[in-house]
């Protein structure tokens, strides 16, 4: 995990340097603001659409492993707090998943290179088992949190998930998107500082 954080830091610093250089090329503050609000945002959206197009080429094999392992950086209490504050994803997640006892999932589902100290492992409350295989009794009416999984290559995926190839091929691109978006939002939130410093 440390190597992954170090890799993201490198990407973040590269993106910041690129954005700062671009902003410095504009003469008036409104051009800088337009770049952040419109041009850079559209570039990010285009990259996200490219990743989504690759995602749509993969066929889910209905292995059920995502029902047996949903990984979150948030504890149940943190999710409850987010849900209480109106976060729809947290509400849907808590309606569907519950934490494994002692936060210990079956090892066969665990992704490689995962930091167990900063992850919480959940499983679906509704999944059923027949002849040793899992199946979803509400598959055609499954909630968005399941229907849209995985919504980013940055998700932790169970080892036998059909989307692992897509994840591996697009994870670096997704990290660049995350860095660009984080920097863009920070600059827009601190726009008065941006006018003075850039």
Tab-separated table of C-alpha atoms in Angstrom:
chain	number	residue	atom	x	y	z
A	1	UNK	CA	0.000	0.000	0.000
A	2	UNK	CA	2.896	2.326	0.719
A	3	UNK	CA	4.179	1.886	-2.828
A	4	UNK	CA	0.718	2.676	-4.160
A	5	UNK	CA	0.498	5.869	-2.084
A	6	UNK	CA	3.957	6.860	-3.269
A	7	UNK	CA	2.910	6.251	-6.895
A	8	UNK	CA	-0.208	8.407	-6.433
A	9	UNK	CA	1.925	11.169	-4.907
A	10	UNK	CA	4.145	11.141	-8.010
A	11	UNK	CA	1.068	11.363	-10.241
A	12	UNK	CA	-0.402	14.149	-8.097
A	13	UNK	CA	2.782	16.238	-8.287
A	14	UNK	CA	3.024	15.692	-12.064
A	15	UNK	CA	-0.587	16.829	-12.522
A	16	UNK	CA	-0.103	19.856	-10.275
A	17	UNK	CA	2.937	20.928	-12.279
A	18	UNK	CA	0.956	20.616	-15.542
A	19	UNK	CA	-2.024	22.569	-14.186
A	20	UNK	CA	0.166	25.294	-12.680
A	21	UNK	CA	2.011	25.687	-15.990
A	22	UNK	CA	-1.275	25.944	-17.890
A	23	UNK	CA	-2.721	28.475	-15.430
A	24	UNK	CA	0.439	30.578	-15.648
A	25	UNK	CA	-0.099	30.872	-19.417
A	26	UNK	CA	-3.356	32.806	-18.900
A	27	UNK	CA	-3.117	36.547	-18.423
A	28	UNK	CA	-6.394	37.299	-16.664
A	29	UNK	CA	-8.058	35.558	-13.697
A	30	UNK	CA	-11.259	34.813	-15.635
A	31	UNK	CA	-9.300	32.750	-18.165
A	32	UNK	CA	-7.809	30.736	-15.315
A	33	UNK	CA	-11.217	30.208	-13.791
A	34	UNK	CA	-12.697	29.182	-17.148
A	35	UNK	CA	-9.900	26.674	-17.649
A	36	UNK	CA	-10.610	25.059	-14.271
A	37	UNK	CA	-14.395	25.192	-14.472
A	38	UNK	CA	-14.846	24.206	-18.096
A	39	UNK	CA	-11.823	23.125	-20.142
A	40	UNK	CA	-10.091	20.935	-17.539
A	41	UNK	CA	-13.429	19.542	-16.344
A	42	UNK	CA	-14.303	18.488	-19.911
A	43	UNK	CA	-10.887	16.847	-20.333
A	44	UNK	CA	-11.492	14.863	-17.132
A	45	UNK	CA	-14.997	13.863	-18.244
A	46	UNK	CA	-13.638	12.681	-21.586
A	47	UNK	CA	-11.091	10.461	-19.831
A	48	UNK	CA	-13.811	9.086	-17.548
A	49	UNK	CA	-15.960	8.282	-20.589
A	50	UNK	CA	-13.043	6.416	-22.189
A	51	UNK	CA	-12.675	4.273	-19.057
A	52	UNK	CA	-16.437	3.678	-19.003
A	53	UNK	CA	-16.367	2.613	-22.674
A	54	UNK	CA	-13.731	-0.003	-21.805
A	55	UNK	CA	-15.848	-1.096	-18.828
A	56	UNK	CA	-18.848	-1.655	-21.100
A	57	UNK	CA	-16.836	-4.160	-23.155
A	58	UNK	CA	-16.555	-6.523	-20.164
A	59	UNK	CA	-19.263	-9.066	-19.434
A	60	UNK	CA	-19.993	-9.815	-15.799
A	61	UNK	CA	-19.721	-13.581	-15.246
A	62	UNK	CA	-22.177	-13.471	-12.320
A	63	UNK	CA	-19.587	-15.193	-10.111
A	64	UNK	CA	-21.112	-13.525	-7.054
A	65	UNK	CA	-17.726	-12.613	-5.592
A	66	UNK	CA	-18.679	-8.926	-5.353
A	67	UNK	CA	-21.656	-9.989	-3.217
A	68	UNK	CA	-19.257	-11.752	-0.891
A	69	UNK	CA	-16.681	-8.967	-0.673
A	70	UNK	CA	-17.290	-5.238	-0.734
A	71	UNK	CA	-14.267	-3.292	0.490
A	72	UNK	CA	-14.626	0.175	1.980
A	73	UNK	CA	-12.282	2.633	3.633
A	74	UNK	CA	-15.176	3.544	5.941
A	75	UNK	CA	-16.237	1.742	9.101
A	76	UNK	CA	-19.928	0.982	9.693
A	77	UNK	CA	-20.144	3.943	12.094
A	78	UNK	CA	-18.578	6.279	9.527
A	79	UNK	CA	-21.010	5.031	6.875
A	80	UNK	CA	-23.938	5.536	9.244
A	81	UNK	CA	-22.794	9.093	9.888
A	82	UNK	CA	-22.488	9.770	6.141
A	83	UNK	CA	-25.927	8.236	5.574
A	84	UNK	CA	-27.379	10.364	8.378
A	85	UNK	CA	-26.029	13.421	6.531
A	86	UNK	CA	-27.839	12.379	3.353
A	87	UNK	CA	-25.113	10.549	1.412
A	88	UNK	CA	-27.153	8.336	-0.942
A	89	UNK	CA	-24.323	5.904	-1.705
A	90	UNK	CA	-23.812	5.242	2.016
A	91	UNK	CA	-27.550	4.755	2.532
A	92	UNK	CA	-27.718	2.220	-0.310
A	93	UNK	CA	-24.530	0.494	0.835
A	94	UNK	CA	-25.798	0.015	4.397
A	95	UNK	CA	-29.138	-1.300	3.140
A	96	UNK	CA	-27.285	-3.954	1.144
A	97	UNK	CA	-24.069	-4.836	2.987
A	98	UNK	CA	-22.964	-5.681	6.510
A	99	UNK	CA	-19.506	-5.994	8.025
A	100	UNK	CA	-17.959	-9.447	8.269
A	101	UNK	CA	-17.681	-10.651	11.846
A	102	UNK	CA	-14.342	-9.446	13.235
A	103	UNK	CA	-13.814	-7.775	9.827
A	104	UNK	CA	-12.532	-11.159	8.561
A	105	UNK	CA	-13.725	-12.225	5.106
A	106	UNK	CA	-12.893	-15.583	3.499
A	107	UNK	CA	-9.329	-15.385	2.170
A	108	UNK	CA	-10.332	-16.718	-1.266
A	109	UNK	CA	-12.027	-13.395	-2.049
A	110	UNK	CA	-9.285	-11.055	-0.853
A	111	UNK	CA	-7.460	-8.929	-3.426
A	112	UNK	CA	-3.669	-9.021	-3.408
A	113	UNK	CA	-1.642	-6.147	-1.948
A	114	UNK	CA	-4.368	-4.816	0.338
A	115	UNK	CA	-3.696	-2.973	3.571
A	116	UNK	CA	-5.914	-4.756	6.078
A	117	UNK	CA	-5.393	-1.998	8.657
A	118	UNK	CA	-7.218	0.612	6.587
A	119	UNK	CA	-9.995	-1.464	5.021
A	120	UNK	CA	-13.374	-2.751	6.111
A	121	UNK	CA	-14.809	-5.909	4.561
A	122	UNK	CA	-18.535	-6.270	3.973
A	123	UNK	CA	-20.827	-8.862	2.412
A	124	UNK	CA	-24.334	-8.706	0.988
A	125	UNK	CA	-27.150	-9.365	3.432
A	126	UNK	CA	-29.423	-10.706	0.678
A	127	UNK	CA	-27.168	-13.105	-1.262
A	128	UNK	CA	-28.249	-16.752	-1.155
A	129	UNK	CA	-26.369	-19.980	-1.821
A	130	UNK	CA	-27.462	-22.994	-3.837
A	131	UNK	CA	-25.349	-26.019	-4.778
A	132	UNK	CA	-22.267	-24.241	-3.439
A	133	UNK	CA	-22.804	-21.173	-5.635
A	134	UNK	CA	-24.008	-17.733	-4.639
A	135	UNK	CA	-26.872	-16.006	-6.399
A	136	UNK	CA	-28.784	-12.779	-5.974
A	137	UNK	CA	-32.504	-13.247	-5.278
A	138	UNK	CA	-33.216	-9.661	-6.385
A	139	UNK	CA	-30.768	-9.486	-9.311
A	140	UNK	CA	-33.176	-7.755	-11.720
A	141	UNK	CA	-34.068	-5.209	-9.030
A	142	UNK	CA	-30.665	-4.948	-7.374
A	143	UNK	CA	-29.747	-1.509	-5.974
A	144	UNK	CA	-27.517	0.969	-7.809
A	145	UNK	CA	-24.595	0.259	-5.468
A	146	UNK	CA	-24.562	-3.271	-6.926
A	147	UNK	CA	-25.673	-2.448	-10.461
A	148	UNK	CA	-22.873	0.108	-10.920
A	149	UNK	CA	-20.084	-1.952	-9.339
A	150	UNK	CA	-17.244	-1.399	-9.971
A	151	UNK	CA	-17.714	2.270	-10.812
A	152	UNK	CA	-13.972	3.008	-10.863
A	153	UNK	CA	-10.770	1.045	-11.509
A	154	UNK	CA	-9.675	2.206	-8.060
A	155	UNK	CA	-12.110	-0.230	-6.404
A	156	UNK	CA	-10.749	-3.276	-4.623
A	157	UNK	CA	-11.979	-6.284	-6.590
A	158	UNK	CA	-12.215	-9.917	-5.503
A	159	UNK	CA	-9.562	-12.078	-7.171
A	160	UNK	CA	-11.919	-13.898	-9.544
A	161	UNK	CA	-13.911	-10.829	-10.645
A	162	UNK	CA	-14.154	-10.500	-14.451
A	163	UNK	CA	-13.402	-6.761	-14.173
A	164	UNK	CA	-9.847	-7.221	-12.877
A	165	UNK	CA	-8.370	-6.964	-16.388
A	166	UNK	CA	-10.234	-3.655	-16.902
A	167	UNK	CA	-9.063	-2.455	-13.484
A	168	UNK	CA	-5.412	-3.306	-14.182
A	169	UNK	CA	-5.468	-1.628	-17.604
A	170	UNK	CA	-7.158	1.579	-16.388
A	171	UNK	CA	-5.991	2.069	-12.786
A	172	UNK	CA	-3.145	4.472	-13.623
A	173	UNK	CA	-5.433	6.550	-15.853
A	174	UNK	CA	-8.003	6.663	-13.030
A	175	UNK	CA	-5.311	7.885	-10.605
A	176	UNK	CA	-4.468	10.718	-13.021
A	177	UNK	CA	-8.172	11.598	-13.221
A	178	UNK	CA	-8.440	11.599	-9.425
A	179	UNK	CA	-5.369	13.835	-9.074
A	180	UNK	CA	-6.554	16.285	-11.736
A	181	UNK	CA	-9.993	16.471	-10.173
A	182	UNK	CA	-8.667	16.896	-6.622
A	183	UNK	CA	-6.355	19.729	-7.721
A	184	UNK	CA	-9.041	21.381	-9.843
A	185	UNK	CA	-11.534	21.378	-6.967
A	186	UNK	CA	-8.958	22.662	-4.496
A	187	UNK	CA	-8.019	25.573	-6.755
A	188	UNK	CA	-11.652	26.475	-7.389
A	189	UNK	CA	-12.422	26.419	-3.656
A	190	UNK	CA	-9.400	28.628	-2.964
A	191	UNK	CA	-9.783	30.840	-5.997
A	192	UNK	CA	-8.814	34.048	-4.187
A	193	UNK	CA	-5.454	32.472	-3.316
A	194	UNK	CA	-5.131	31.262	-6.884
A	195	UNK	CA	-5.470	34.824	-8.217
A	196	UNK	CA	-2.650	35.990	-6.000
A	197	UNK	CA	-0.249	33.054	-6.331
A	198	UNK	CA	-0.540	31.669	-9.867
